[in-house]
JSON list of C-alpha atoms in Angstrom, two decimals:
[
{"chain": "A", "resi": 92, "resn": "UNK", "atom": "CA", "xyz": [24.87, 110.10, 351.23]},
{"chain": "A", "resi": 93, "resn": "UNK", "atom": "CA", "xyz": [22.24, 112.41, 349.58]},
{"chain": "A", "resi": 94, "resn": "UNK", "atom": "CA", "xyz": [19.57, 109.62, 349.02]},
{"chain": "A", "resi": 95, "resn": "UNK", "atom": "CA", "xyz": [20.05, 108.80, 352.67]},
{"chain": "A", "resi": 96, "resn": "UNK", "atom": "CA", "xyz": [19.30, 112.24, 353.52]},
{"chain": "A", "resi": 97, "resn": "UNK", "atom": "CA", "xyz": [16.35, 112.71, 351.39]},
{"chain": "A", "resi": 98, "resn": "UNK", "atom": "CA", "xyz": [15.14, 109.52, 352.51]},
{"chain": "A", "resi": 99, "resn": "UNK", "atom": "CA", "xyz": [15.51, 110.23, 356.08]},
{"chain": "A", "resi": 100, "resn": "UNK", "atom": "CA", "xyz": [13.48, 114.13, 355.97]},
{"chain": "A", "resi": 101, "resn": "UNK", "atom": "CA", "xyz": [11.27, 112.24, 354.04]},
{"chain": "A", "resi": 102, "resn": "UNK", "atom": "CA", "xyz": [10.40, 110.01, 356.66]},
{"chain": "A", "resi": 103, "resn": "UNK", "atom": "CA", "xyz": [10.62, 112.59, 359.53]},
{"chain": "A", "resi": 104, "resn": "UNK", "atom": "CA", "xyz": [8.16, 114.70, 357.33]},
{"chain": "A", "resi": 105, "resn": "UNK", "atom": "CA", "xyz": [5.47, 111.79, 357.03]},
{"chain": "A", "resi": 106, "resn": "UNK", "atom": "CA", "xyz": [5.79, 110.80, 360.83]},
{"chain": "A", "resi": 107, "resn": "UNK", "atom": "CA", "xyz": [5.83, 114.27, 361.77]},
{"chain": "A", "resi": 108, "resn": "UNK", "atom": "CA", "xyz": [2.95, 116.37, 360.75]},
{"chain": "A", "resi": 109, "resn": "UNK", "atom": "CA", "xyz": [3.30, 119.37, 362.90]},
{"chain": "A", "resi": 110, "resn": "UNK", "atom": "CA", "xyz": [6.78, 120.39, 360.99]},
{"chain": "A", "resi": 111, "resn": "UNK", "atom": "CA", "xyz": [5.11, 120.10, 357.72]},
{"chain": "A", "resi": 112, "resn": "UNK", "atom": "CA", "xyz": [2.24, 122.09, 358.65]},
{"chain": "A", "resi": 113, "resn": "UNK", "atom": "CA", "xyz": [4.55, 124.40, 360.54]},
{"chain": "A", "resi": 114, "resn": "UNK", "atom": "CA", "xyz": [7.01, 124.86, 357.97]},
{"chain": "A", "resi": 115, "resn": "UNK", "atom": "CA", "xyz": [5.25, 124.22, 354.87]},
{"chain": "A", "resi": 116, "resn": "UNK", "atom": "CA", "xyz": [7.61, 125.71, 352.24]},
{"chain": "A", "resi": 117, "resn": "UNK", "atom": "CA", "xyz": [10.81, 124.99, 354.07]},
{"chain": "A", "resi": 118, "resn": "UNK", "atom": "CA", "xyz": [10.09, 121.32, 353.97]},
{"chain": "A", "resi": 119, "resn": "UNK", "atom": "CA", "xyz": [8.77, 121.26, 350.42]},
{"chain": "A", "resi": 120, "resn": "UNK", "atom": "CA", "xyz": [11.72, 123.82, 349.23]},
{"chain": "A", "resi": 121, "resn": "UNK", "atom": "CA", "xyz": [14.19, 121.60, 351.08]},
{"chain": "A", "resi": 122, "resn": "UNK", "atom": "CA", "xyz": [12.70, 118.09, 349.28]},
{"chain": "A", "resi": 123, "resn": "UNK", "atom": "CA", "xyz": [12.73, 119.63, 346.16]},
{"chain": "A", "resi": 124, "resn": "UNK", "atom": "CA", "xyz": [16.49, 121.00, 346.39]},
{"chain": "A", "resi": 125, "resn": "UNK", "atom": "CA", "xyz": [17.41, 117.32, 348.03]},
{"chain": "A", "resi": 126, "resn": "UNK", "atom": "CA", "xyz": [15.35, 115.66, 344.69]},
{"chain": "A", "resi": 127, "resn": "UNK", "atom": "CA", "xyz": [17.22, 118.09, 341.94]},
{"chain": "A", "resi": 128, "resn": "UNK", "atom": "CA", "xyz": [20.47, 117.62, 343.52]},
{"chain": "A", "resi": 129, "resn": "UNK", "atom": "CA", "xyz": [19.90, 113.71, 344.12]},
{"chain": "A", "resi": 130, "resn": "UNK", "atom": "CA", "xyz": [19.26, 113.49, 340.12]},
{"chain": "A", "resi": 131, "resn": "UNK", "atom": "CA", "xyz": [22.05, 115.97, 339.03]},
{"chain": "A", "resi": 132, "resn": "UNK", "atom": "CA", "xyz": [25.00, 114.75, 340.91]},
{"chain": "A", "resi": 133, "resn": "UNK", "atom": "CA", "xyz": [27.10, 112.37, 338.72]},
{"chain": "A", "resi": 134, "resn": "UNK", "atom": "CA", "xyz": [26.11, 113.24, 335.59]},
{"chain": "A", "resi": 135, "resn": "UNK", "atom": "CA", "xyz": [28.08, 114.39, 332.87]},
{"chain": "A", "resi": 136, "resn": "UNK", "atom": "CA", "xyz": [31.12, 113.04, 335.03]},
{"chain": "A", "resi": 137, "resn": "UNK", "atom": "CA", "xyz": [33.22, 110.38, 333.09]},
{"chain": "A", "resi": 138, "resn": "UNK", "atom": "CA", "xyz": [33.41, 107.40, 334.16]},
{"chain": "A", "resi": 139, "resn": "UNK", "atom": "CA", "xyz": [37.08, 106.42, 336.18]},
{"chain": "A", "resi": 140, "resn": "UNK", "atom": "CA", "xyz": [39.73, 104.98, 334.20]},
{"chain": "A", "resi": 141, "resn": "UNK", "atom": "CA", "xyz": [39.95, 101.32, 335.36]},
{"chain": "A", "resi": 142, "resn": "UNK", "atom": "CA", "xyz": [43.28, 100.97, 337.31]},
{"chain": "A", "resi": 143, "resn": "UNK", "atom": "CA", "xyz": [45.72, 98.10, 335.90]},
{"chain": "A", "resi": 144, "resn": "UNK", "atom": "CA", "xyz": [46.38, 95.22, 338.52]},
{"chain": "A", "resi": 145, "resn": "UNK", "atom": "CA", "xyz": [49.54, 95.41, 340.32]},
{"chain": "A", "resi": 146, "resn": "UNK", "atom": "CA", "xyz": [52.23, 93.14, 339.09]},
{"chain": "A", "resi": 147, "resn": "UNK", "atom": "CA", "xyz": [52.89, 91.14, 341.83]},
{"chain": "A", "resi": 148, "resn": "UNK", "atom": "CA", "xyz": [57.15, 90.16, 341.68]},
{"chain": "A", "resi": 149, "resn": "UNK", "atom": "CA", "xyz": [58.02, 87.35, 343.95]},
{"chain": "A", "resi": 150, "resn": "UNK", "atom": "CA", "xyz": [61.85, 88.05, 345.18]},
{"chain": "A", "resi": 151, "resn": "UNK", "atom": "CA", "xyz": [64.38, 86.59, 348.21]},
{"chain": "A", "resi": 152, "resn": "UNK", "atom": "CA", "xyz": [65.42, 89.02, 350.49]},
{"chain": "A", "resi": 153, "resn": "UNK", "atom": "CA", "xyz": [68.06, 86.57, 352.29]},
{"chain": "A", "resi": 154, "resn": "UNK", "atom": "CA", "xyz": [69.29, 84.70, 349.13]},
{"chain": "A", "resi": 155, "resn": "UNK", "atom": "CA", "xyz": [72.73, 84.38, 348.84]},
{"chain": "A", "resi": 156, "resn": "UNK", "atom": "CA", "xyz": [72.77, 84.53, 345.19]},
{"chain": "A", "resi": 157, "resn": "UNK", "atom": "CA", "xyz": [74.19, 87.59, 344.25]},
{"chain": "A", "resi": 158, "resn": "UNK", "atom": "CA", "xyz": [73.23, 86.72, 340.51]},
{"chain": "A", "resi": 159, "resn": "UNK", "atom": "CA", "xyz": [69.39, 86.56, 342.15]},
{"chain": "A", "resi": 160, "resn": "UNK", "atom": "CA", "xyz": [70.34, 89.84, 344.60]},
{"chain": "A", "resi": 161, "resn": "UNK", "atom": "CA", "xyz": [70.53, 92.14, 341.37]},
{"chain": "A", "resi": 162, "resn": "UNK", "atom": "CA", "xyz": [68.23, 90.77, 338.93]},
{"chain": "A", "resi": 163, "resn": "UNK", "atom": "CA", "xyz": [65.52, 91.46, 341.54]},
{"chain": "A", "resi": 164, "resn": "UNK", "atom": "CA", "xyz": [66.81, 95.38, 342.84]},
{"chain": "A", "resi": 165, "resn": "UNK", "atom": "CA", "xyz": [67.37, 95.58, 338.86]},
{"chain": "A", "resi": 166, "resn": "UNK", "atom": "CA", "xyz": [63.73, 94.76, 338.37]},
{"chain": "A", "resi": 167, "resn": "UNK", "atom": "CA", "xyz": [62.51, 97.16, 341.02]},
{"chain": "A", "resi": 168, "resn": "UNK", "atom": "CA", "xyz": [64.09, 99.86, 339.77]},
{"chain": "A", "resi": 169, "resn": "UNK", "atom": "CA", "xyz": [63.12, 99.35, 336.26]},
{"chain": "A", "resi": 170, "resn": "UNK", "atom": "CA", "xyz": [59.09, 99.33, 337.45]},
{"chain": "A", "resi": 171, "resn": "UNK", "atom": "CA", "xyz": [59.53, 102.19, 339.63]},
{"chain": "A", "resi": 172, "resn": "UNK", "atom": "CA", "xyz": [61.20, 104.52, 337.41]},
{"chain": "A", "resi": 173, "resn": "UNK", "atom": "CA", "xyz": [58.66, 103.54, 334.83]},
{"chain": "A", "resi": 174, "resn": "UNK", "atom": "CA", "xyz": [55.50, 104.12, 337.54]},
{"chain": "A", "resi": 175, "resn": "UNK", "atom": "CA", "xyz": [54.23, 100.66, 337.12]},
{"chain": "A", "resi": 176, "resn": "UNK", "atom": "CA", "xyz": [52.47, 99.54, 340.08]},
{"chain": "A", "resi": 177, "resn": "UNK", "atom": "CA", "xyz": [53.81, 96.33, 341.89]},
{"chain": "A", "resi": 178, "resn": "UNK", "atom": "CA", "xyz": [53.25, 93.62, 344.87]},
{"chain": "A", "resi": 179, "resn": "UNK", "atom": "CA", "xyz": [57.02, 92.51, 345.92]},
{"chain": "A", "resi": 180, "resn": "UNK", "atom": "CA", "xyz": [56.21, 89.46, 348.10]},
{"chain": "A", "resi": 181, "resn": "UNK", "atom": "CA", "xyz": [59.20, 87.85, 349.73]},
{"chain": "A", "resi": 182, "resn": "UNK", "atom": "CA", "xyz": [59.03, 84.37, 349.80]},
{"chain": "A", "resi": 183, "resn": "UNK", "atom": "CA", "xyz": [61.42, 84.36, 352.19]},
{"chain": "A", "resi": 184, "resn": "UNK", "atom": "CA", "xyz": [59.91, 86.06, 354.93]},
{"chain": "A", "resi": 185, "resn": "UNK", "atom": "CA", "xyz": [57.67, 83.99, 357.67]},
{"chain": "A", "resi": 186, "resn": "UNK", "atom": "CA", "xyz": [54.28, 83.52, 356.39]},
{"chain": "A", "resi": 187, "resn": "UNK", "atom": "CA", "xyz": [54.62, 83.51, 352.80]},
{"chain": "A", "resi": 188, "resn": "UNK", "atom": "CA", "xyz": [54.53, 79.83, 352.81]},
{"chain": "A", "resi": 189, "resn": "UNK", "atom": "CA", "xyz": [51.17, 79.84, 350.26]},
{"chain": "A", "resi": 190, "resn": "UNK", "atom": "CA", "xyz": [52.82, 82.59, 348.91]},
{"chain": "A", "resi": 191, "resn": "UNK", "atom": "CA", "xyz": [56.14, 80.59, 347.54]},
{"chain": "A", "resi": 192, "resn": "UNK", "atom": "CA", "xyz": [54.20, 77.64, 346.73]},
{"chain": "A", "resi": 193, "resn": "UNK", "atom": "CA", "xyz": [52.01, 79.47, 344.55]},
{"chain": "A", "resi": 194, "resn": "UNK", "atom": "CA", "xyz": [55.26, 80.71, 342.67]},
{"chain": "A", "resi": 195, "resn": "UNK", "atom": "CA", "xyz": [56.83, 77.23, 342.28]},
{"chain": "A", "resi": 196, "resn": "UNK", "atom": "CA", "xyz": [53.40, 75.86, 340.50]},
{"chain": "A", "resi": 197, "resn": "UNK", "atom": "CA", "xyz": [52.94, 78.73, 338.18]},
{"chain": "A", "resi": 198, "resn": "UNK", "atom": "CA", "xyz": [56.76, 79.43, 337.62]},
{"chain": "A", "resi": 199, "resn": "UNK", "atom": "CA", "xyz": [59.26, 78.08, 334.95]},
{"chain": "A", "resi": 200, "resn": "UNK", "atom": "CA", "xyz": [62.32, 76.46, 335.95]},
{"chain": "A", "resi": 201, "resn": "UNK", "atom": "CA", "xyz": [65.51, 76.29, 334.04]},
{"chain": "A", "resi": 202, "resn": "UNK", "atom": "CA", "xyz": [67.38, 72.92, 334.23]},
{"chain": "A", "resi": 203, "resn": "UNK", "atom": "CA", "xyz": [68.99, 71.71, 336.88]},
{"chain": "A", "resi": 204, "resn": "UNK", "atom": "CA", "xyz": [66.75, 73.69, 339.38]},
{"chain": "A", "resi": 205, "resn": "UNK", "atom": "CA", "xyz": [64.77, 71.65, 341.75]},
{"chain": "A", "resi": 206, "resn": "UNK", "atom": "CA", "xyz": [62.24, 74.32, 341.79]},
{"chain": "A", "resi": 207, "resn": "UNK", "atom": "CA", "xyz": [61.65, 77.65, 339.96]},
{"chain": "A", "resi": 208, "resn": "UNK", "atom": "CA", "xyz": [64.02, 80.56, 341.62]},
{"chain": "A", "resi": 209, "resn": "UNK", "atom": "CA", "xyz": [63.35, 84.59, 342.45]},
{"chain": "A", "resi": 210, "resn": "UNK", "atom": "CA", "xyz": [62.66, 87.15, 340.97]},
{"chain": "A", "resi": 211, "resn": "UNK", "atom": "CA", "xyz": [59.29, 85.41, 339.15]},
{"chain": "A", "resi": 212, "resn": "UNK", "atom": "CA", "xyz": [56.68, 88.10, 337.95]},
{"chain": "A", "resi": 213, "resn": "UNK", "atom": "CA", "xyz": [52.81, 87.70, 337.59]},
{"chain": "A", "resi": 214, "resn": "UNK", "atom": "CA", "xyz": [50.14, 89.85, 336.41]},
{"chain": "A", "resi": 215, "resn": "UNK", "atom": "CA", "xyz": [47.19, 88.29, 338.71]},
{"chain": "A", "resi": 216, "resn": "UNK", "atom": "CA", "xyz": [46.98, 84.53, 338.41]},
{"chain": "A", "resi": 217, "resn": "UNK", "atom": "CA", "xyz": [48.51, 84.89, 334.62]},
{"chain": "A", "resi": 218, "resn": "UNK", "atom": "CA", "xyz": [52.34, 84.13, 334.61]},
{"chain": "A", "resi": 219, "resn": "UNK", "atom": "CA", "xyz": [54.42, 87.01, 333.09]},
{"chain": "A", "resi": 220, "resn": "UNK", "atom": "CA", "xyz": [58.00, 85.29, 332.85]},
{"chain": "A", "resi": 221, "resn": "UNK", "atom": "CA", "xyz": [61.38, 85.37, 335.08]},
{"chain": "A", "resi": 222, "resn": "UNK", "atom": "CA", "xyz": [64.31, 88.01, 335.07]},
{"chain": "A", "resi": 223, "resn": "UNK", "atom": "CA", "xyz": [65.75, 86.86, 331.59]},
{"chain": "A", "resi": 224, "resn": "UNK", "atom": "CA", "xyz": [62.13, 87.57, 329.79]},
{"chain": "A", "resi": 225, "resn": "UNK", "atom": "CA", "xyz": [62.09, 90.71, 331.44]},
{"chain": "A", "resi": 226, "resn": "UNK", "atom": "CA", "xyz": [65.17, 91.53, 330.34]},
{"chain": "A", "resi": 227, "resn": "UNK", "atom": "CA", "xyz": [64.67, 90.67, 326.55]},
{"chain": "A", "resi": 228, "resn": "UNK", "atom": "CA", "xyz": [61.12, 92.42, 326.90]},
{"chain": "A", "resi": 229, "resn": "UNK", "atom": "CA", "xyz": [62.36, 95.90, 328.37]},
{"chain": "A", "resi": 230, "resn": "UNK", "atom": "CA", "xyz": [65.47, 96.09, 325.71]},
{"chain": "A", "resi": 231, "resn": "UNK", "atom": "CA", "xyz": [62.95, 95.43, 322.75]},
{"chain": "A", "resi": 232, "resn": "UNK", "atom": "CA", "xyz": [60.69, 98.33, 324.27]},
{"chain": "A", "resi": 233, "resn": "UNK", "atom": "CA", "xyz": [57.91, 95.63, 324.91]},
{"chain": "A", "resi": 234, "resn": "UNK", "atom": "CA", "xyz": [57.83, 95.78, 328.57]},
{"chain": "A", "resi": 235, "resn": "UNK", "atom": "CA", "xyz": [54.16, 96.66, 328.90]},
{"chain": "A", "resi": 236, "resn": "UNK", "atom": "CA", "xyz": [53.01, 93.81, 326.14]},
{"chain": "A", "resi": 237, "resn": "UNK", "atom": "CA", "xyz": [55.04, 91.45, 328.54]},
{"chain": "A", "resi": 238, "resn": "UNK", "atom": "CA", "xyz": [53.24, 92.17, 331.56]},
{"chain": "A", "resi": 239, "resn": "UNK", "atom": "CA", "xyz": [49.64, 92.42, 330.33]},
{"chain": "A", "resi": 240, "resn": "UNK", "atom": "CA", "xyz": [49.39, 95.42, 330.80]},
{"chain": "A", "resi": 241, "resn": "UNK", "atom": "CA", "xyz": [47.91, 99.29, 328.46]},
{"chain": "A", "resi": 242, "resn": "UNK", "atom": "CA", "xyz": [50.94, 101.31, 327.02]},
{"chain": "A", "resi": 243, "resn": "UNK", "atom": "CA", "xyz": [51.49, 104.93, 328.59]},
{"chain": "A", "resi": 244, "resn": "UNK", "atom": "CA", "xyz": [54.31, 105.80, 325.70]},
{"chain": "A", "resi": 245, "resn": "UNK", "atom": "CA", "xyz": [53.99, 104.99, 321.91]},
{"chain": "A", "resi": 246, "resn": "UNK", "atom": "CA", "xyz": [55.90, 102.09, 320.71]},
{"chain": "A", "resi": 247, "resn": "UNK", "atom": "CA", "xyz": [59.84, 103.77, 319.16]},
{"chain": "A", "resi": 248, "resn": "UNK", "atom": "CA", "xyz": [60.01, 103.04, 315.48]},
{"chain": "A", "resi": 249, "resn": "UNK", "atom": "CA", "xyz": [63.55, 101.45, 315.01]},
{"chain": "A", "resi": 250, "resn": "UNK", "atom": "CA", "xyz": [65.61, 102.89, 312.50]},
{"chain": "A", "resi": 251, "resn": "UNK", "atom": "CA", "xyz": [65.95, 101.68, 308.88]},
{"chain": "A", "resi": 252, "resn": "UNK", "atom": "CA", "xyz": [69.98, 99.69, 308.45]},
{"chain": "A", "resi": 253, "resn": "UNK", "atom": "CA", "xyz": [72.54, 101.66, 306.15]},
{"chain": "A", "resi": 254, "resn": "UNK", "atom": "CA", "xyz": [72.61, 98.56, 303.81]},
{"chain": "A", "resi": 255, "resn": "UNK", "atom": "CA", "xyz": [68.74, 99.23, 303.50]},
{"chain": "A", "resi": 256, "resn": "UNK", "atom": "CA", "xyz": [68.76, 103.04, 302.90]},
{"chain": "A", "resi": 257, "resn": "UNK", "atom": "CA", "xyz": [71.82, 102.73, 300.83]},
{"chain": "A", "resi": 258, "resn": "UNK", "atom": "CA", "xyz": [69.61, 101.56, 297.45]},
{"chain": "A", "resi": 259, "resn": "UNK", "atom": "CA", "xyz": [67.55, 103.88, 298.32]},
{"chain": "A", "resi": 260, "resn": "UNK", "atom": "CA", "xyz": [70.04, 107.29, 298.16]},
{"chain": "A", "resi": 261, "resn": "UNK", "atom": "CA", "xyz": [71.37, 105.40, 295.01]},
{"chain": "A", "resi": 262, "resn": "UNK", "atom": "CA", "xyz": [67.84, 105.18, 293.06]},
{"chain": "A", "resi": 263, "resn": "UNK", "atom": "CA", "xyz": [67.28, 108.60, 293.79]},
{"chain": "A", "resi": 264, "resn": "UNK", "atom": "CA", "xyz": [70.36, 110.18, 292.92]},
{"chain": "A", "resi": 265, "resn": "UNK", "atom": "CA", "xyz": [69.63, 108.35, 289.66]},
{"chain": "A", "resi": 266, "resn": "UNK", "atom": "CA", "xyz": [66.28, 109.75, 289.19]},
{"chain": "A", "resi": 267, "resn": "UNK", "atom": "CA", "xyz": [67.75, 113.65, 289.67]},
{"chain": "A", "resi": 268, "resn": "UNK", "atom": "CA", "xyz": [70.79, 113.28, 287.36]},
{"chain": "A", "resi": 269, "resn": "UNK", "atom": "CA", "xyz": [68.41, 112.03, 284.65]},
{"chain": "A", "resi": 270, "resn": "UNK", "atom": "CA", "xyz": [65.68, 114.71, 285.22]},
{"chain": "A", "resi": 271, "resn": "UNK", "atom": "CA", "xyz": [68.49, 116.85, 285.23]},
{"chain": "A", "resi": 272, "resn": "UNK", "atom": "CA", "xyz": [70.45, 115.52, 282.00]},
{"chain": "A", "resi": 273, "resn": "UNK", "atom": "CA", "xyz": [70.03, 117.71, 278.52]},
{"chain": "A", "resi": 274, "resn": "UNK", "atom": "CA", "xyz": [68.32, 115.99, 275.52]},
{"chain": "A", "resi": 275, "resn": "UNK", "atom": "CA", "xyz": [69.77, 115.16, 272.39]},
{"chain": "A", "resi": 276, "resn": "UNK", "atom": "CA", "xyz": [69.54, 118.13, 270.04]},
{"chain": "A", "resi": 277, "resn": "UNK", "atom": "CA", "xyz": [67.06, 117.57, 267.52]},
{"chain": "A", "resi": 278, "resn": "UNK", "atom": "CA", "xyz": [68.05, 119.17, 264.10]},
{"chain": "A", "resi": 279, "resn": "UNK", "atom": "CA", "xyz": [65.33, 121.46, 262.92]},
{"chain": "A", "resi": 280, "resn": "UNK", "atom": "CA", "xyz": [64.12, 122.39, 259.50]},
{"chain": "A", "resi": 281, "resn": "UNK", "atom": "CA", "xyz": [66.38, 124.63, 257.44]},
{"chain": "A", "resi": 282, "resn": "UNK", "atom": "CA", "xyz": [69.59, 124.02, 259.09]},
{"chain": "A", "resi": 283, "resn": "UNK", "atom": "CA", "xyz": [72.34, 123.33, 256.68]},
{"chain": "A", "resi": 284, "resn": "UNK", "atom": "CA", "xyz": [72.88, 120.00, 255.79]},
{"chain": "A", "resi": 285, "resn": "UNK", "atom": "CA", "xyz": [76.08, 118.41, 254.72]},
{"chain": "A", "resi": 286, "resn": "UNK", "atom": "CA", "xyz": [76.64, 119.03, 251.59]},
{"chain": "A", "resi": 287, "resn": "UNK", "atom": "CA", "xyz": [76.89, 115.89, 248.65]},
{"chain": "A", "resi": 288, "resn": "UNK", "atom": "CA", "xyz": [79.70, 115.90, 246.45]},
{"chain": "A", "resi": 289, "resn": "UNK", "atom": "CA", "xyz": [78.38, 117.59, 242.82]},
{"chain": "A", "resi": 290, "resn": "UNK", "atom": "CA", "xyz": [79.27, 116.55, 239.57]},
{"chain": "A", "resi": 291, "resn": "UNK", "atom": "CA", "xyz": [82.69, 117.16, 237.89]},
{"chain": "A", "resi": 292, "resn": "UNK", "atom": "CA", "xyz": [84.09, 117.56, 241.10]},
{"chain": "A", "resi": 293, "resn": "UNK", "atom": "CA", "xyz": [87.37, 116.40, 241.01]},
{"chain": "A", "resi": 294, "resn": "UNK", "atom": "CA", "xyz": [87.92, 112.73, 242.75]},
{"chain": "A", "resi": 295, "resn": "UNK", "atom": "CA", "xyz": [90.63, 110.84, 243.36]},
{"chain": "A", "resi": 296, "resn": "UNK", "atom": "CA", "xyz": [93.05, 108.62, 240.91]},
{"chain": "A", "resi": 297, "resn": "UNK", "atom": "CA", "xyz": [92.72, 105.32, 242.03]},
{"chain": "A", "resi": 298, "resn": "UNK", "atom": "CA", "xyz": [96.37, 104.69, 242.08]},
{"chain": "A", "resi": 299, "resn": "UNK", "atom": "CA", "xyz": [97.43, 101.64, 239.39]},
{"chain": "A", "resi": 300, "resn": "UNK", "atom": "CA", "xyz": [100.35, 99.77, 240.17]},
{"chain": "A", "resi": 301, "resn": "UNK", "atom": "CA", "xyz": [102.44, 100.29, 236.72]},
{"chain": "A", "resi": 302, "resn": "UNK", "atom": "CA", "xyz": [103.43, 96.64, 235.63]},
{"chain": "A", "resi": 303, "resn": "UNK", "atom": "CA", "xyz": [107.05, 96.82, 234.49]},
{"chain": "A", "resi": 304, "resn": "UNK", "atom": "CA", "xyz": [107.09, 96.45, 230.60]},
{"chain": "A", "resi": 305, "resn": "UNK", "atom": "CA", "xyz": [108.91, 94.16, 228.36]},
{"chain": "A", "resi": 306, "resn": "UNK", "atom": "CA", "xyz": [111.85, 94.45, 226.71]},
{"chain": "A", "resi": 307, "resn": "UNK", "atom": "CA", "xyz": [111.58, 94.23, 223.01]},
{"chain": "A", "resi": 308, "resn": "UNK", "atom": "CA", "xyz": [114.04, 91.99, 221.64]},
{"chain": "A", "resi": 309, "resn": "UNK", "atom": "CA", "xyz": [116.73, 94.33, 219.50]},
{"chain": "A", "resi": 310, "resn": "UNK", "atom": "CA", "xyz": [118.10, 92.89, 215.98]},
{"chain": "A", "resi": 311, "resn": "UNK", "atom": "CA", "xyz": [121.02, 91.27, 216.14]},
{"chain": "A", "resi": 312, "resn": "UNK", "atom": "CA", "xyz": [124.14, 92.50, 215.54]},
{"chain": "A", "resi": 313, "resn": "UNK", "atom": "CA", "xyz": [125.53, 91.96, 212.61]}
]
């Protein structure tokens, strides 16, 4: 490194006399560039981003499972397409002993298992979940949450139901057709108003049922 070299002329220089006194300003030219260079170098440089542990995914490679076969290769493929970096240990292979009995203490088993199956994913010494809660995890777009680990993509907002938006299309077609409606007319000053029936004007018989009249009673005949 550069300190190594500096301290190493440095040295040479102080057990050496004869090349500092033959080469005066080539040594001290020389230290000084070494010094500047020793100081300068690094800065202004941002730090490295820290690199996320791999996910280490315990599988089978001779299980006979064909259920346990494809939820693994499924798994796989999902991290790889998605650049996420992973540890596949087979458990199944000769000196994974520690390996599979690590699994089995950290795992979860479903019932009726004697002990917790492939494929089993952990971020570090933190369990992440089995095949079934990677599933759920990657179809809710929650993949990275489950593993522990930063996001490279924002999160997709899901879209709003029809029943939801449906209210609101109706509230605001409401809102534009009564912006949009005309006012009552207002009547303004000198327009003609209806006109009141004047004196002497000629109204209307009430109509009198005639009672029938009686007969006067006639002399009588002689």
């Amino acid at each position: 490194t550069v300190q190594e070299i500096f301290l190493f002329f440095s040295v040479l220089l102080c057990t050496q006399p004869s090349l500092h006194t033959a080469y005066p300003c080539q040594s001290v030219c020389y230290l000084h560039t070494v010094s500047i260079t020793q100081v300068t170098m690094g800065e202004g440089e941002p730090a490295p981003a820290a690199t996320p542990p791999a996910i280490k995914i315990f599988i089978s490679g001779n299980s006979g499972s064909k259920e346990i076969s494809t939820s693994q290769q499924k798994i796989t493929m999902i991290m790889k397409s998605l650049g996420i970096a992973m540890d596949v240990v087979d458990i199944a292979a000769p000196g994974t002993e520690e390996q599979r009995d690590f699994m089995r203490a950290g795992a979860k088993k479903k019932d009726g298992q004697r002990f917790a199956l492939p494929p089993q994913l952990f971020n570090g010494e933190k369990y992440c979940g089995d095949y079934d809660d990677f599933d759920v995890a990657n179809e809710d777009d929650e993949l990275e949450e489950f593993l522990g680990i930063p996001r490279k993509t924002p999160k997709a907002v899901p879209a709003k139901p029809e029943d939801e938006t449906k209210p609101e299309a109706e509230n605001a077609e409401k809102v534009a057709a009564a912006e949009g409606a005309p006012a009552e007319a207002v009547p303004t000053e000198g327009a003609p108003a209806e006109a009141a029936p004047t004196e002497g004007s000629p109204t209307e018989a009430p109509i009198v049922d005639a009672a029938p009249a009686e007969e006067a009673p006639t002399e009588a005949a002689s």
